[in-house]
Amino acid sequence: MTAETLTALFLMLALGVRHGLDPEHIAIVNSVTLRAVESERRWPTASGLWFALGHGFIITLVAIAFVGLLDIVRLPGWAMVLATWLPTLILLAVAVANLRELMRGSNDYRPASIKRRLLPRALGDSSSPLAILLIGVVFAPFVDPASQAAVWGYVAGTSASPGWVALLGVVLTLAMAVTCTLEAHAVVRLTRASATAAAARRRAVGWLIVGFSFLLVGYMCAESLLPAHGGWSLRLLLGAVVGLVLGGISVGVVALLQSTSTVRSAVAERGADPVDDAQSHGSPGVRAESCPSRRNEEAGTQRQPGR
């Protein structure tokens, strides 16, 4: 097995896990699993598996069709370069966006599924395996387009046959199925946990999403920078270093932006009420001007002994 084959399999495995950890994805899996628990299904943790199978089937089907289209239409060189780097940039933006949400300090980190409201009521209220499978099929084009763009962009950047793309799709689907099944298992456990423990676990999942995204971005950068040098282990090591550096820089930038926003808000609040601000800091000029009656009373008290 060549280094290119191992790289492709590793990327699909990582993208499958990353796709399963998307906040919108987690929200839908949480919803269908809770419905299965309420309906007293025998295996509620299998809800994540059914959703991932339907989801991965559509992604694989679209990727195979995409490869067939590339056999007919040849993309120019700049489009191939764009297809190689655009997924990396999209994943980096997703990682920074999730990092920003987590660094706000709120304990209520709860992904909300807005797209689930688009489902027909008969399908959305059902907890059967077939209904959950169809939900995965329906939401395949809309949930986590960043990971899907990474899959299709990688396919566009390689001369892959439809059979090879199908194998990559199977690896992606299996990785996503394992991730979603673990998510469903966590949801079942959360139904028996306290609110504090549930919030802590949601934030832990959020940090896992951020860390995994940065490491995946670093590996994709290493693969693009070292296409013909070194082996799989060297790319993995370089990718980890690049991911950690990008993550550290992003944490610093987000912290700086948030502190700047906090300072600006504090300055704006002080500027809105300068009299109260001066009184709170003990400014004698403002107290004397704003309290003339008190000054007159003090002057009268000082003249009383002379009488």
XYZ file of C-alpha atoms in Angstrom:
307
model
C 0.000 0.000 0.000
C 1.503 3.311 -1.112
C 1.829 6.496 0.928
C -0.759 8.200 -1.292
C -3.283 5.445 -0.561
C -2.681 5.685 3.190
C -3.003 9.463 3.014
C -6.324 9.244 1.184
C -7.724 6.676 3.611
C -6.555 8.684 6.617
C -8.113 11.875 5.247
C -11.462 10.191 4.634
C -11.338 8.675 8.108
C -10.564 12.054 9.666
C -13.184 13.858 7.582
C -15.773 11.261 8.581
C -15.079 11.870 12.265
C -15.027 15.638 11.698
C -18.305 15.455 9.790
C -19.910 13.535 12.631
C -18.748 16.188 15.115
C -20.381 19.094 13.291
C -22.643 21.066 15.707
C -25.664 20.850 13.388
C -24.975 17.161 12.938
C -24.806 16.649 16.712
C -28.076 18.541 17.141
C -29.924 16.272 14.712
C -28.474 13.102 16.239
C -29.439 14.383 19.690
C -32.980 15.039 18.494
C -33.600 11.649 16.871
C -31.966 9.829 19.796
C -34.095 11.638 22.379
C -37.184 10.780 20.362
C -36.117 7.128 20.327
C -35.632 7.231 24.111
C -39.065 8.789 24.612
C -40.604 6.166 22.314
C -38.858 3.458 24.369
C -37.047 1.975 21.395
C -35.007 -1.097 22.219
C -31.720 0.278 20.820
C -31.841 4.098 20.941
C -28.067 4.353 20.440
C -28.541 2.907 16.933
C -30.247 6.166 15.902
C -26.854 7.726 15.167
C -25.894 4.722 13.050
C -29.013 4.912 10.848
C -28.609 8.648 10.364
C -24.935 8.295 9.377
C -25.636 5.503 6.887
C -28.218 7.562 5.015
C -26.012 10.636 5.224
C -22.867 8.898 3.974
C -24.697 7.194 1.110
C -25.670 10.528 -0.438
C -22.187 12.033 0.049
C -20.590 9.012 -1.648
C -23.117 9.101 -4.485
C -22.444 12.788 -5.152
C -18.670 12.221 -5.042
C -18.914 9.417 -7.629
C -21.044 11.633 -9.876
C -18.492 14.417 -9.412
C -15.676 12.143 -10.614
C -17.749 11.146 -13.632
C -18.279 14.800 -14.448
C -14.522 15.437 -14.264
C -13.985 12.763 -16.920
C -16.142 14.830 -19.262
C -15.142 18.359 -18.237
C -11.466 19.089 -17.568
C -10.850 21.796 -14.995
C -8.083 24.383 -15.600
C -4.960 24.470 -13.450
C -6.123 27.325 -11.227
C -9.365 25.469 -10.499
C -7.410 22.403 -9.387
C -5.300 24.551 -7.042
C -8.484 26.142 -5.690
C -10.048 22.714 -5.192
C -6.964 21.671 -3.212
C -6.774 24.661 -0.842
C -10.407 25.802 -0.545
C -11.502 22.879 1.676
C -8.588 23.599 4.023
C -9.551 27.261 4.299
C -13.209 26.367 4.891
C -12.322 23.922 7.673
C -10.064 26.555 9.250
C -12.930 29.060 9.235
C -15.247 26.494 10.841
C -12.658 25.761 13.549
C -12.201 29.456 14.359
C -15.976 30.021 14.465
C -16.458 27.170 16.957
C -13.486 28.399 18.994
C -15.026 31.855 19.220
C -18.299 30.425 20.518
C -16.533 28.385 23.199
C -14.306 31.256 24.365
C -17.293 33.462 25.155
C -17.382 31.812 28.564
C -21.036 30.777 28.513
C -21.834 27.370 29.978
C -24.906 27.018 27.772
C -23.100 25.542 24.758
C -26.015 23.864 23.021
C -26.075 23.341 19.233
C -29.499 24.229 17.833
C -30.937 22.464 14.803
C -32.825 24.997 12.734
C -32.824 22.891 9.571
C -34.701 20.054 11.303
C -37.807 22.250 11.271
C -37.908 21.872 7.489
C -38.742 18.179 7.837
C -42.301 16.978 7.271
C -44.012 16.396 10.611
C -44.659 12.713 9.874
C -40.953 12.125 9.251
C -39.662 14.401 12.010
C -41.858 12.835 14.698
C -41.000 9.249 13.804
C -38.295 7.273 15.605
C -38.193 4.192 13.378
C -34.849 3.191 11.792
C -36.214 3.814 8.280
C -37.368 7.329 9.189
C -33.986 8.183 10.738
C -32.244 6.806 7.640
C -34.399 9.057 5.444
C -33.607 12.055 7.673
C -29.917 11.414 7.013
C -30.618 11.295 3.278
C -32.678 14.501 3.298
C -30.115 16.518 5.252
C -27.024 15.219 3.448
C -26.680 18.270 1.133
C -27.166 20.791 3.960
C -25.388 19.546 7.114
C -21.713 20.578 7.462
C -20.991 21.693 3.875
C -17.381 22.375 4.913
C -16.536 18.691 5.344
C -18.417 17.800 2.177
C -16.515 20.493 0.272
C -13.312 18.982 1.637
C -14.317 15.539 0.352
C -15.311 16.779 -3.092
C -12.320 19.105 -3.288
C -9.965 16.248 -2.483
C -11.644 14.091 -5.106
C -11.302 16.898 -7.656
C -7.595 17.267 -6.859
C -6.838 13.595 -7.543
C -7.219 11.388 -10.591
C -9.517 8.923 -8.862
C -11.665 6.243 -10.454
C -15.319 5.802 -9.461
C -14.473 2.546 -7.671
C -11.755 4.205 -5.596
C -14.077 7.082 -4.754
C -16.726 4.581 -3.647
C -14.182 2.947 -1.313
C -13.257 6.342 0.118
C -16.955 7.039 0.631
C -17.362 3.773 2.536
C -14.446 4.696 4.834
C -15.962 8.151 5.374
C -19.371 6.641 6.151
C -17.980 4.079 8.591
C -16.019 6.748 10.482
C -19.096 8.953 10.621
C -21.259 6.003 11.725
C -18.946 5.216 14.651
C -18.888 8.885 15.679
C -22.673 9.266 15.481
C -23.246 6.040 17.405
C -20.981 7.306 20.194
C -22.888 10.599 20.152
C -26.197 8.762 20.515
C -24.754 6.718 23.381
C -23.664 9.962 25.072
C -27.174 11.388 24.645
C -28.687 8.350 26.329
C -26.290 8.838 29.246
C -27.021 12.575 29.375
C -30.703 11.827 29.915
C -29.664 10.300 33.246
C -27.124 12.998 34.232
C -27.496 16.334 36.030
C -27.726 19.658 34.197
C -24.197 20.681 35.254
C -22.677 17.452 33.996
C -24.591 17.747 30.718
C -23.306 21.290 30.120
C -19.730 20.200 30.872
C -19.975 17.332 28.396
C -21.376 19.586 25.680
C -18.460 21.978 26.110
C -16.043 19.052 26.053
C -17.503 17.962 22.726
C -17.151 21.529 21.450
C -13.452 21.625 22.343
C -13.017 18.230 20.708
C -14.502 19.647 17.500
C -12.119 22.616 17.571
C -9.000 20.581 18.321
C -9.747 17.935 15.723
C -10.491 20.578 13.085
C -7.152 22.334 13.628
C -5.239 19.044 13.475
C -7.059 18.093 10.280
C -6.267 21.481 8.725
C -2.620 21.045 9.681
C -2.471 17.603 8.080
C -4.074 18.854 4.874
C -1.517 21.686 4.740
C 1.319 19.205 5.278
C 0.008 17.000 2.488
C -0.098 19.950 0.091
C 3.356 21.231 1.098
C 5.033 17.804 0.981
C 3.415 16.047 -1.991
C 6.527 14.088 -2.984
C 8.791 14.211 0.065
C 8.755 12.086 3.179
C 6.311 9.430 4.203
C 3.003 9.255 5.986
C 4.566 9.630 9.450
C 6.429 12.807 8.453
C 3.237 14.361 7.090
C 1.368 13.414 10.237
C 4.055 14.965 12.449
C 4.243 18.142 10.379
C 0.452 18.333 10.284
C 0.252 18.115 14.079
C 2.813 20.915 14.423
C 1.012 23.131 11.893
C -2.348 22.435 13.537
C -1.035 23.321 16.999
C 0.537 26.531 15.687
C -2.662 27.559 13.890
C -4.708 26.712 16.971
C -2.453 28.759 19.247
C -2.545 31.743 16.908
C -6.330 31.507 16.634
C -6.740 31.360 20.423
C -4.575 34.466 20.797
C -6.415 36.389 18.086
C -9.871 35.479 19.422
C -8.837 36.372 22.988
C -7.436 39.719 21.795
C -10.593 40.547 19.845
C -12.829 39.626 22.776
C -10.771 41.686 25.244
C -10.824 44.654 22.863
C -14.595 44.347 22.540
C -14.945 44.201 26.335
C -12.816 47.329 26.793
C -14.804 49.214 24.169
C -18.075 48.249 25.825
C -16.783 49.421 29.210
C -15.594 52.739 27.752
C -18.941 53.242 26.028
C -20.805 52.625 29.295
C -18.621 55.110 31.184
C -19.012 57.703 28.454
C -22.795 57.380 28.575
C -22.955 58.649 32.214
C -19.888 60.803 33.068
C -21.439 62.344 36.230
C -22.060 58.960 37.833
C -18.612 57.806 36.779
C -16.967 60.862 38.342
C -18.929 60.411 41.574
C -17.928 56.749 41.778
C -14.260 57.769 41.514
C -14.593 60.541 44.134
C -14.186 63.650 41.913
C -14.537 66.691 44.253
C -15.352 69.125 41.468
C -18.375 67.232 40.317
C -19.579 66.590 43.861
C -19.333 70.303 44.697
C -21.166 71.361 41.573
C -23.814 68.682 41.754
C -24.473 69.219 45.506
C -24.756 73.023 46.098
C -27.256 72.593 48.951
C -24.800 70.474 50.886
C -22.090 73.139 50.433
C -24.431 75.836 51.805
C -25.312 73.670 54.809
C -21.636 73.153 55.625
C -20.968 76.927 55.397
C -23.879 77.675 57.758
C -22.631 75.134 60.271
C -19.204 76.784 60.347
C -20.774 80.231 61.133
C -22.895 78.968 64.045
C -20.219 79.234 66.823
C -19.660 82.947 66.048
C -23.222 83.780 67.128
